[in-house]
Short mmCIF file of C-alpha atoms in Angstrom, two decimals:
data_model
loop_
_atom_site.label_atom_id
_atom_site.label_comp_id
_atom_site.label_asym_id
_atom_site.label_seq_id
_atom_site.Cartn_x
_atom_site.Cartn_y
_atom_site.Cartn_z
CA UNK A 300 100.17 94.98 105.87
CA UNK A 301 103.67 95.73 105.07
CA UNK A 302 104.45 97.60 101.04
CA UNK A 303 105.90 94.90 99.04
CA UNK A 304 108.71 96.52 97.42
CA UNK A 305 110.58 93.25 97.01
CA UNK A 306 110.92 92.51 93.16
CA UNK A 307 109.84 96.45 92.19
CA UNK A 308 112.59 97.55 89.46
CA UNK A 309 115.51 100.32 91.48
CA UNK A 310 114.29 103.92 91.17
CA UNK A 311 115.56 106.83 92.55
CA UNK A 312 113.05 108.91 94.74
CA UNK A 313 110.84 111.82 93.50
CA UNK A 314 109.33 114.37 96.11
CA UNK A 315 105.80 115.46 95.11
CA UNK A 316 104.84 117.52 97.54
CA UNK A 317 104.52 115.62 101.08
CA UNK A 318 104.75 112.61 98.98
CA UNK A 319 107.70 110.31 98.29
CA UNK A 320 107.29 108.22 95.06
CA UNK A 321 109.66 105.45 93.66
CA UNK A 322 110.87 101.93 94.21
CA UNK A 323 111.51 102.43 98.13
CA UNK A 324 108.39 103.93 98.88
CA UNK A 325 104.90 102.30 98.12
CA UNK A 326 102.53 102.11 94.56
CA UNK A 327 100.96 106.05 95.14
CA UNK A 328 97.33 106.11 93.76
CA UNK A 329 96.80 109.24 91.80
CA UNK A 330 93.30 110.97 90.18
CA UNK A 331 92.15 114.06 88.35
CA UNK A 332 89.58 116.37 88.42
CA UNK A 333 86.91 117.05 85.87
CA UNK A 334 85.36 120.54 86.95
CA UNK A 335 86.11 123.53 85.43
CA UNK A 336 89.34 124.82 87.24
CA UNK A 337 88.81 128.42 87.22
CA UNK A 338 86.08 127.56 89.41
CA UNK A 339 87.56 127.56 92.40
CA UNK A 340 85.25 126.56 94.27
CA UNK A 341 83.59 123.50 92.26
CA UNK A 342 87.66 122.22 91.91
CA UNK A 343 88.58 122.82 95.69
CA UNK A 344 85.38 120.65 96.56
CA UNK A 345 86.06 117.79 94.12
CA UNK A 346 90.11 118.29 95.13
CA UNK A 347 88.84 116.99 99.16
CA UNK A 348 86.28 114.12 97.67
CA UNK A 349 88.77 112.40 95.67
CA UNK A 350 91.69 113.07 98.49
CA UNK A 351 89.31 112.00 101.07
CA UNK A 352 88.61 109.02 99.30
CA UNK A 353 92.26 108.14 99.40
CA UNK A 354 93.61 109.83 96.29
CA UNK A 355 97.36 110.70 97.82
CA UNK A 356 97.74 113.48 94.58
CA UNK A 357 95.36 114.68 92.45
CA UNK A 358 96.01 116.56 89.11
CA UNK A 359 94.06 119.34 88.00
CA UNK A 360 93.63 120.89 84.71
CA UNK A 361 95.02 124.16 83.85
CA UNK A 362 94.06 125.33 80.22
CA UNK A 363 93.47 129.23 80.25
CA UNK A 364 94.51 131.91 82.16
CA UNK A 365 91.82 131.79 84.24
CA UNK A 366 92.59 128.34 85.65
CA UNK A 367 95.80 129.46 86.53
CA UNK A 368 94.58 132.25 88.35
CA UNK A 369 92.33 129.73 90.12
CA UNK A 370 95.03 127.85 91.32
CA UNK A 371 95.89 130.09 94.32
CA UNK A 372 92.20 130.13 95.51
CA UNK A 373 91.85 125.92 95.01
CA UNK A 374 95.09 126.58 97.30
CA UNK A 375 93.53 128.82 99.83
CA UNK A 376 90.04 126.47 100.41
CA UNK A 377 91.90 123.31 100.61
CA UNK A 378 93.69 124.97 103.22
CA UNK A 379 90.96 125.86 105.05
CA UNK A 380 89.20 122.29 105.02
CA UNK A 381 92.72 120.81 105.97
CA UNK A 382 93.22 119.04 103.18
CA UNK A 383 97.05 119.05 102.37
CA UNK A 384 97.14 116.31 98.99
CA UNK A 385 99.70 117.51 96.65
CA UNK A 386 98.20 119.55 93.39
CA UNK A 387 99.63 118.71 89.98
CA UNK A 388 98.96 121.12 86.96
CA UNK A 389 98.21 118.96 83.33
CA UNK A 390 99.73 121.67 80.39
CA UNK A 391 99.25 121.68 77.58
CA UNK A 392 99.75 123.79 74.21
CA UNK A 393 100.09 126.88 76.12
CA UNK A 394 101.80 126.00 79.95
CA UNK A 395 105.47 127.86 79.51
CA UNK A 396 102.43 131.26 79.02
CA UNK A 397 100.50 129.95 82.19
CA UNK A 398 103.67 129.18 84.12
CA UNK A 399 105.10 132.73 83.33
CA UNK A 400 101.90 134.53 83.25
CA UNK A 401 101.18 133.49 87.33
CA UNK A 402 103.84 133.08 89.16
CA UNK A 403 101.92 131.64 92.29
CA UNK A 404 100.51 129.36 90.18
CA UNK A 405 103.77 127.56 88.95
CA UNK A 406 105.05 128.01 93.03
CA UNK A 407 101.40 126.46 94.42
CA UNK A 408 101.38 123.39 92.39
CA UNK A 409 103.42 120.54 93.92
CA UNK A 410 104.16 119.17 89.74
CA UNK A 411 103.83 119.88 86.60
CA UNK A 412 102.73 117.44 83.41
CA UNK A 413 103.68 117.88 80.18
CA UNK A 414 103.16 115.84 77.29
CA UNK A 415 105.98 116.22 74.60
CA UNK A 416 103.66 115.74 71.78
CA UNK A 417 101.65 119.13 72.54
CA UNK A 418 104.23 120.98 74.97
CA UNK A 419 104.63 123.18 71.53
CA UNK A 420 104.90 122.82 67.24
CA UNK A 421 107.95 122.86 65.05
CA UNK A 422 110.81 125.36 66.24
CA UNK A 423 108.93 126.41 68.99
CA UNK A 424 108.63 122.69 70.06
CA UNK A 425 112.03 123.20 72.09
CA UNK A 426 111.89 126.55 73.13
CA UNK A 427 108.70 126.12 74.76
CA UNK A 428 110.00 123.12 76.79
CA UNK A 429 112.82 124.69 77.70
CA UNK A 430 110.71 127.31 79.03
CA UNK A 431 108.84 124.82 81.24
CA UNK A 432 112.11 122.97 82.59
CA UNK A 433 113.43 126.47 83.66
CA UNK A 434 110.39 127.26 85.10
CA UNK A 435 110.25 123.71 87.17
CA UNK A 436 114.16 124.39 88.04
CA UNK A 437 113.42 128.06 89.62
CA UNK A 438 110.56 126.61 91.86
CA UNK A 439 111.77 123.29 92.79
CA UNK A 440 109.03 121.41 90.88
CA UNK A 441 109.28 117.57 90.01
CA UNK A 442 107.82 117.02 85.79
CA UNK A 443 105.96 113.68 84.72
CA UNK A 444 106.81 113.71 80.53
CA UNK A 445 103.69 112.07 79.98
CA UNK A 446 103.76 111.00 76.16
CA UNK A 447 100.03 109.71 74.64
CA UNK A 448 99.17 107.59 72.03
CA UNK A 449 96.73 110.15 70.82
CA UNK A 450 98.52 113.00 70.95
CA UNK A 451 101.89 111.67 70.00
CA UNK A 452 104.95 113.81 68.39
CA UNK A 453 104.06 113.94 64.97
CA UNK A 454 107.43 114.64 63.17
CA UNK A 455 108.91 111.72 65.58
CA UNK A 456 106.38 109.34 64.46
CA UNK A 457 106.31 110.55 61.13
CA UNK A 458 110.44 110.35 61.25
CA UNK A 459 110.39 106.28 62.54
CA UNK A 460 107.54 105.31 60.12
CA UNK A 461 110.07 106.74 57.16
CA UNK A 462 112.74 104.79 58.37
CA UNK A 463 110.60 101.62 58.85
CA UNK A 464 109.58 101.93 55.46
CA UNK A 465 112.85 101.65 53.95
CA UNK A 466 113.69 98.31 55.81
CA UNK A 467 114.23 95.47 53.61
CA UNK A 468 111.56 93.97 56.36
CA UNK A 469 109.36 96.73 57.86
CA UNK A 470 107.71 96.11 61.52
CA UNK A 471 103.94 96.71 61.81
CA UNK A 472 102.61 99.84 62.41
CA UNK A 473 101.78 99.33 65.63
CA UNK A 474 105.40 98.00 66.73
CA UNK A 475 106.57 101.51 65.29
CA UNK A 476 104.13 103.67 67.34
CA UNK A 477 105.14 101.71 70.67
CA UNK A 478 108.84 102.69 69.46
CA UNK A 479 108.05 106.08 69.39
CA UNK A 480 106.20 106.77 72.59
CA UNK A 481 109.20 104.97 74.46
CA UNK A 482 111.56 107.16 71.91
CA UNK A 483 109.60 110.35 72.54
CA UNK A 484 109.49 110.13 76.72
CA UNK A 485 113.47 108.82 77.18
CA UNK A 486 114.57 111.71 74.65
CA UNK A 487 112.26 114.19 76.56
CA UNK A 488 113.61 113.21 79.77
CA UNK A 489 117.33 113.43 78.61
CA UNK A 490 116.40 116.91 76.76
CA UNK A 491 115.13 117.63 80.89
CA UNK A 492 118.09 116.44 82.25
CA UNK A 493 120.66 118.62 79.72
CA UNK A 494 118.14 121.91 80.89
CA UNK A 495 119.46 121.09 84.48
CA UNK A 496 116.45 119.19 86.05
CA UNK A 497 117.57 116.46 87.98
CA UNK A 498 117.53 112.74 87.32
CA UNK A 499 115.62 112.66 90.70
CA UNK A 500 113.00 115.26 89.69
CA UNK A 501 111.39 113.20 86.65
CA UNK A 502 108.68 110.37 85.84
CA UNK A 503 107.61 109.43 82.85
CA UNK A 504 104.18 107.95 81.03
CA UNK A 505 103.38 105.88 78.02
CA UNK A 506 99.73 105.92 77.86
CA UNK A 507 97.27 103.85 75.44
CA UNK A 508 94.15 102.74 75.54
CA UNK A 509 94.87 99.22 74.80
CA UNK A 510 95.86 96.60 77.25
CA UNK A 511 98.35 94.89 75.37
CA UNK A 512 100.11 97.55 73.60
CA UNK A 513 100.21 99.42 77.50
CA UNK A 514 101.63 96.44 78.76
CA UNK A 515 104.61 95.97 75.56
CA UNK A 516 105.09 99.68 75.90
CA UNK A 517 105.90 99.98 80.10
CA UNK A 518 107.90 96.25 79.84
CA UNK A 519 110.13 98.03 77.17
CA UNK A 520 110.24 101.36 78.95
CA UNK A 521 111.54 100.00 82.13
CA UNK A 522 114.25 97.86 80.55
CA UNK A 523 115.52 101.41 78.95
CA UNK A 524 115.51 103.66 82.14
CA UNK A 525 114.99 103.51 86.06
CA UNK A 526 113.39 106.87 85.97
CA UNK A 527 110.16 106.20 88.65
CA UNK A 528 107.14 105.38 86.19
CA UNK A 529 103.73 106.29 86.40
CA UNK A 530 101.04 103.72 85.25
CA UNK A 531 97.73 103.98 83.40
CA UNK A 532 95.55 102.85 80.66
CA UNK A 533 94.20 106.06 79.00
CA UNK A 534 90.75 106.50 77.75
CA UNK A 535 90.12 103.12 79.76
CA UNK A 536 86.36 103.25 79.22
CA UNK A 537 83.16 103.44 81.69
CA UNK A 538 81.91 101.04 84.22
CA UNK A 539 82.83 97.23 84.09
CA UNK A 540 84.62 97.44 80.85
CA UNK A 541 86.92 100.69 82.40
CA UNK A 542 87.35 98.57 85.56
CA UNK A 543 88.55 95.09 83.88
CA UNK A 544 90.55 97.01 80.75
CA UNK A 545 92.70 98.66 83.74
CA UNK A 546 92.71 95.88 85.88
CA UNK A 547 94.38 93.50 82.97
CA UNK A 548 96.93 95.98 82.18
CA UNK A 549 98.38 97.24 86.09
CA UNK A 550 98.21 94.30 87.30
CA UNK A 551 100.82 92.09 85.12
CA UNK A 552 103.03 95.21 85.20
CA UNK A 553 102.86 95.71 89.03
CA UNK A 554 103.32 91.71 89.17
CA UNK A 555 106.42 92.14 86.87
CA UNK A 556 107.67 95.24 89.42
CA UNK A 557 106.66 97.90 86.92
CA UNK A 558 105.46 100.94 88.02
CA UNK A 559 105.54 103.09 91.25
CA UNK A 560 102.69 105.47 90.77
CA UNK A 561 98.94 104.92 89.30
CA UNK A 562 95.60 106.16 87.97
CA UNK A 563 92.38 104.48 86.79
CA UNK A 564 91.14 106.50 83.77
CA UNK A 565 87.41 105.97 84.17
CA UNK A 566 84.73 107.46 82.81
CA UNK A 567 82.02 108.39 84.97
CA UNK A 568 78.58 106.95 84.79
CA UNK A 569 76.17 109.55 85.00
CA UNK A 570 75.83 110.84 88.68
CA UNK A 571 78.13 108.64 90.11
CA UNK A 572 80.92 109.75 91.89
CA UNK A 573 84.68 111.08 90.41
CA UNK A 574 86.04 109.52 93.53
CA UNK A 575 84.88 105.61 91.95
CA UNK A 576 88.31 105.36 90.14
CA UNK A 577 90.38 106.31 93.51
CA UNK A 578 88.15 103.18 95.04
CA UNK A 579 89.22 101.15 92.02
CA UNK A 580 92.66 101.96 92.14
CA UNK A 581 93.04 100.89 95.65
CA UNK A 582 91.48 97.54 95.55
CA UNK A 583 93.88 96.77 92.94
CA UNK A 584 97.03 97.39 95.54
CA UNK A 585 95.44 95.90 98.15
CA UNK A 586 93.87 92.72 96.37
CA UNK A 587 97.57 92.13 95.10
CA UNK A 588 98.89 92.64 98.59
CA UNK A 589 100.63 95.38 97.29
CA UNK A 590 99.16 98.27 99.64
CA UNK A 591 96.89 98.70 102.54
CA UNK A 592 93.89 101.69 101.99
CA UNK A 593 90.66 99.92 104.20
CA UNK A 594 89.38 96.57 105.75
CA UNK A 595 88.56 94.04 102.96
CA UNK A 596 85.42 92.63 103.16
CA UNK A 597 85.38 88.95 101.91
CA UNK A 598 81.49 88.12 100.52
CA UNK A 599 80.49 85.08 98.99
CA UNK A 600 78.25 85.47 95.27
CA UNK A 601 75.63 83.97 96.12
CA UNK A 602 74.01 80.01 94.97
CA UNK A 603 70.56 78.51 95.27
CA UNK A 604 71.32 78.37 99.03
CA UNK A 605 71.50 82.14 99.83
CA UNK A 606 67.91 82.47 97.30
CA UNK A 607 67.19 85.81 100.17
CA UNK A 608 68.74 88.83 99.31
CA UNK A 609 69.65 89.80 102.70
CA UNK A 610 73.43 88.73 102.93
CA UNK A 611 73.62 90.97 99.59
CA UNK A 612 72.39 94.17 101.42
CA UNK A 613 74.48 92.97 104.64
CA UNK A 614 77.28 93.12 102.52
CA UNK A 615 76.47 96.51 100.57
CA UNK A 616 75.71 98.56 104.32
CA UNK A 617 78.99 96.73 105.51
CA UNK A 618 81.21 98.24 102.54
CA UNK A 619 79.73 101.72 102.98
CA UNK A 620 80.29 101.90 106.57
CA UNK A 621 83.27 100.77 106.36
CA UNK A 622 84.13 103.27 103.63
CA UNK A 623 82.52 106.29 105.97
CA UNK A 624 84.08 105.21 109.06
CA UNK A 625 87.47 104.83 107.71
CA UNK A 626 88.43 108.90 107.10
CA UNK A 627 88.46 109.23 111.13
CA UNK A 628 89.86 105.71 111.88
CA UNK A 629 92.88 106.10 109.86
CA UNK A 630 93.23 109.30 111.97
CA UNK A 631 92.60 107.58 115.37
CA UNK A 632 93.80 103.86 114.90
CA UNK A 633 97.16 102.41 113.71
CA UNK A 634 96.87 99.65 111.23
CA UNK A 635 92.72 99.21 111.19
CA UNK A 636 93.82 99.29 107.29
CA UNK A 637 94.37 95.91 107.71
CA UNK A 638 91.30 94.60 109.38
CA UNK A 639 89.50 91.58 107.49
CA UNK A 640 85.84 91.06 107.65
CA UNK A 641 83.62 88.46 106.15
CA UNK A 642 79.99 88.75 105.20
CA UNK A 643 78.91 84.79 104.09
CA UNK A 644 75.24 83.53 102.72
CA UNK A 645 75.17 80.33 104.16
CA UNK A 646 76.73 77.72 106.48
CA UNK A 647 78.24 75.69 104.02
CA UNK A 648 81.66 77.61 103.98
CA UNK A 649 80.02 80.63 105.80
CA UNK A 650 81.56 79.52 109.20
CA UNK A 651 85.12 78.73 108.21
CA UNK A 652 85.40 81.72 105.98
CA UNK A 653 84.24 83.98 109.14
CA UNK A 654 86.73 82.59 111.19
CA UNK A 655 89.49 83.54 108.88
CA UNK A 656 88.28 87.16 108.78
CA UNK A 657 88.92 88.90 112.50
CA UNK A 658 85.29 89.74 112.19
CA UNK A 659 82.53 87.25 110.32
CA UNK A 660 79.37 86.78 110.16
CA UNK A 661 77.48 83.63 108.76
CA UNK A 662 73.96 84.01 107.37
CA UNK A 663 71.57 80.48 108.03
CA UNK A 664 70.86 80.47 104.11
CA UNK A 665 67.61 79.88 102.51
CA UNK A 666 65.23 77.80 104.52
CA UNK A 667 67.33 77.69 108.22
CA UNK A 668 66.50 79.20 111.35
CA UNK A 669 67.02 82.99 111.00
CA UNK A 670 69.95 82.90 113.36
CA UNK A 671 73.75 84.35 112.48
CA UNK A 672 76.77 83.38 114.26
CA UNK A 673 79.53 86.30 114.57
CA UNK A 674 83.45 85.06 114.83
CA UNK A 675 86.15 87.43 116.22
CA UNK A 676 89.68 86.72 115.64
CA UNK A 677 88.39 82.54 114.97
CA UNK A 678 86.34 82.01 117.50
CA UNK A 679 82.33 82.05 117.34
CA UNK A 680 81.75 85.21 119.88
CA UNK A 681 77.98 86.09 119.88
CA UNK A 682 74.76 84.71 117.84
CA UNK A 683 72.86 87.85 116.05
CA UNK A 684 69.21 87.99 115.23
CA UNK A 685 65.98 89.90 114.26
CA UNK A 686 65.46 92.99 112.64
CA UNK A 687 68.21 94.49 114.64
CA UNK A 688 71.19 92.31 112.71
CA UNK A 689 72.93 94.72 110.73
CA UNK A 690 72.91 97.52 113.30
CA UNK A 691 73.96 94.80 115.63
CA UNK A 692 76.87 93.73 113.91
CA UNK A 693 78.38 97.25 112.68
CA UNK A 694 78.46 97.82 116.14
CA UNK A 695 80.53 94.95 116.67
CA UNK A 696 82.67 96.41 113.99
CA UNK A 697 82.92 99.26 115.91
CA UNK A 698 83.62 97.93 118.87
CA UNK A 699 86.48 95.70 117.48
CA UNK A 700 88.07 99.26 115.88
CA UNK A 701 87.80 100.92 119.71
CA UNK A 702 89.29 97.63 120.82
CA UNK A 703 92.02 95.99 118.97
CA UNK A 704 94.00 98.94 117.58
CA UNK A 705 96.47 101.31 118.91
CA UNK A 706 95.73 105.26 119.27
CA UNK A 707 97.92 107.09 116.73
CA UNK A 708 99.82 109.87 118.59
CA UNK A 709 98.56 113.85 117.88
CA UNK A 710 102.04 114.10 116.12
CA UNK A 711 101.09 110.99 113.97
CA UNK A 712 97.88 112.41 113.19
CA UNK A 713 99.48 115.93 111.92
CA UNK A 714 101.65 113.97 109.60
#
């Protein structure tokens, strides 16, 4: 599957790292850690999950000086599990200290991200992000000005809320705050680009927890700038309700061409994995055709004529070896990203749906002989049964992989 950059709004391109984001380069999925970052060790691990689970940068917290001081350690293990996905620092309150106080810290990380609203108080407000710009400008860093509708500039929101007041016919409150996110990133970015940092070397955020508001706030944005924009809903919420909240919101804006970089802000369910809102992220891009991360599996839901439970954990095993094997494909095989596969409950649309996949399988349904046929690339290639079916068929899977796509070269592997 080819990026769809046709209809994306014109951006220039921004270098994070190895990675190239912006209109002419496809949708990057970001994440972000939640261990402690000043240990190393807890971070570095985390770091690999989410990048091996297809997280192309991941940000990292650093709050104290002891985070910082991390940084070149979370540097050194990554290293030595070859994993080479960009680090960004999040600052906050105190990141011109940080960035001064270790100096390997500011050259390790491949970005840093400052929110406006907390990069510092009062005078010290634009002293402090000066201090970070010059700091980005002597190591070659890219920013993201990420602005947040909980931690928004106070005296600029205070300032437009005045000024809406006295109108003969003031705008809702809410209309006001959306101004002054927009306000505070475009003014931040231009206060970047008078400090020396290139046009090229800055994204911006405008991040609320609400779908509508997000999706106001980004439409508005873009029709103000072309700096590259990175999407998310913030605070998005846990499980199904994180999932669709996000969901709503991308999706009209990546529809519309909005937005060239994104996260899913989800909050884990207890002992599930960090690496869930990578998975989510993907499926987004690649159920809108948008971006290619791992063979879709097409499943039906399930009626009265699929009453055993056995095309649901056909299905589930599929997904997760998919999922596992996909780490080494991707660095063996050119374009198994794109491989369909199609797990169906029944032969009422089980058989045409399996030959639309380039591997299918059709389940006999409640009541039928216990017999499944298997189509590759349309046509019905082998009839599975027993207690042996699942193994069976992943090997097929397997065996399609070895098969039907290219070797990548060893110098498309290093890269």
């Amino acid at each position: 599957m080819q990026p769809k950059v046709a209809g994306r709004r014109t951006t220039p391109t921004v270098r994070v790292g190895n990675i190239l984001i912006g209109s002419q380069h496809p949708i990057v999925v970001q994440s972000m850690t939640n261990t402690d970052t000043a240990d190393a060790k807890s971070t570095a691990i985390q770091v690999s999950e989410l990048a091996r689970a297809g997280s192309e940068l991941v940000r990292i917290t650093v709050n104290t000086l002891e985070a910082a001081q991390a940084v070149p350690e979370i540097a050194r293990r990554l290293e030595m599990m070859s994993c080479e996905v960009p680090l960004i620092g999040d600052f906050h309150y105190n990141g011109h200290q940080l960035l001064q106080q270790v100096p390997q810290c500011a050259q390790l990380l491949a970005k840093y991200r400052i929110n406006p609203g907390n990069v510092g108080f009062g005078r010290k407000r634009d002293d402090q992000f000066a201090t970070i710009i010059g700091l980005a400008l002597e190591h070659g860093k890219p920013v993201r000005i990420g602005v947040n509708w909980g931690s928004l500039d106070a005296r600029l929101l205070a300032r437009l809320m005045d000024e809406n007041a006295r109108k003969s016919q003031p705008e809702d409150a809410t209309v006001v705050t959306r101004k002054a996110l927009i306000r505070s990133a475009l003014e931040s970015a231009q206060q970047a680009e008078s400090l020396g940092l290139p046009h090229d070397r800055i994204i911006l955020s405008c991040k609320v927890s609400d779908v509508q508001d997000l999706i106001s706030v980004y439409r508005a944005l873009a029709g103000r700038c072309d700096y590259v924009l990175h999407l998310g809903l913030t605070e998005a919420g846990m499980g199904s309700k994180g999932i669709v909240s996000s969901t709503a919101a991308l999706a009209v804006l990546l529809q519309e061409g909005i937005g060239d970089t994104i996260r899913i802000s989800l909050t884990p369910e207890p002992d599930q994995p960090r690496t869930d809102e990578v998975i989510v992220a993907q499926e987004l891009l690649q159920s809108m055709g948008l971006r290619a991360f791992s063979p879709m599996v097409i499943a039906c839901p399930g009626c009265g004529r699929t009453t055993s439970t056995y095309f649901q954990s056909l299905t589930k095993n599929v997904q997760t070896f998919v999922r596992e094997r996909m780490p080494e494909w991707k660095m063996q095989f050119e374009g198994v990203e794109n491989l369909s596969l199609a797990v169906m409950g029944c032969v009422v649309n089980g058989p045409g749906e399996s030959r639309h996949a380039d591997i299918g399988i059709s389940l006999p349904g409640t009541g039928e002989a216990p017999i499944a046929p298997v189509f590759v690339d349309g046509k019905k290639h082998i009839t599975l049964r027993g207690e042996t079916l699942t193994d069976d068929f992943l090997q097929l899977i397997e065996e399609y992989v070895q098969g039907h796509y290219p070797q990548r070269s060893s110098s498309q592997n290093r890269s």
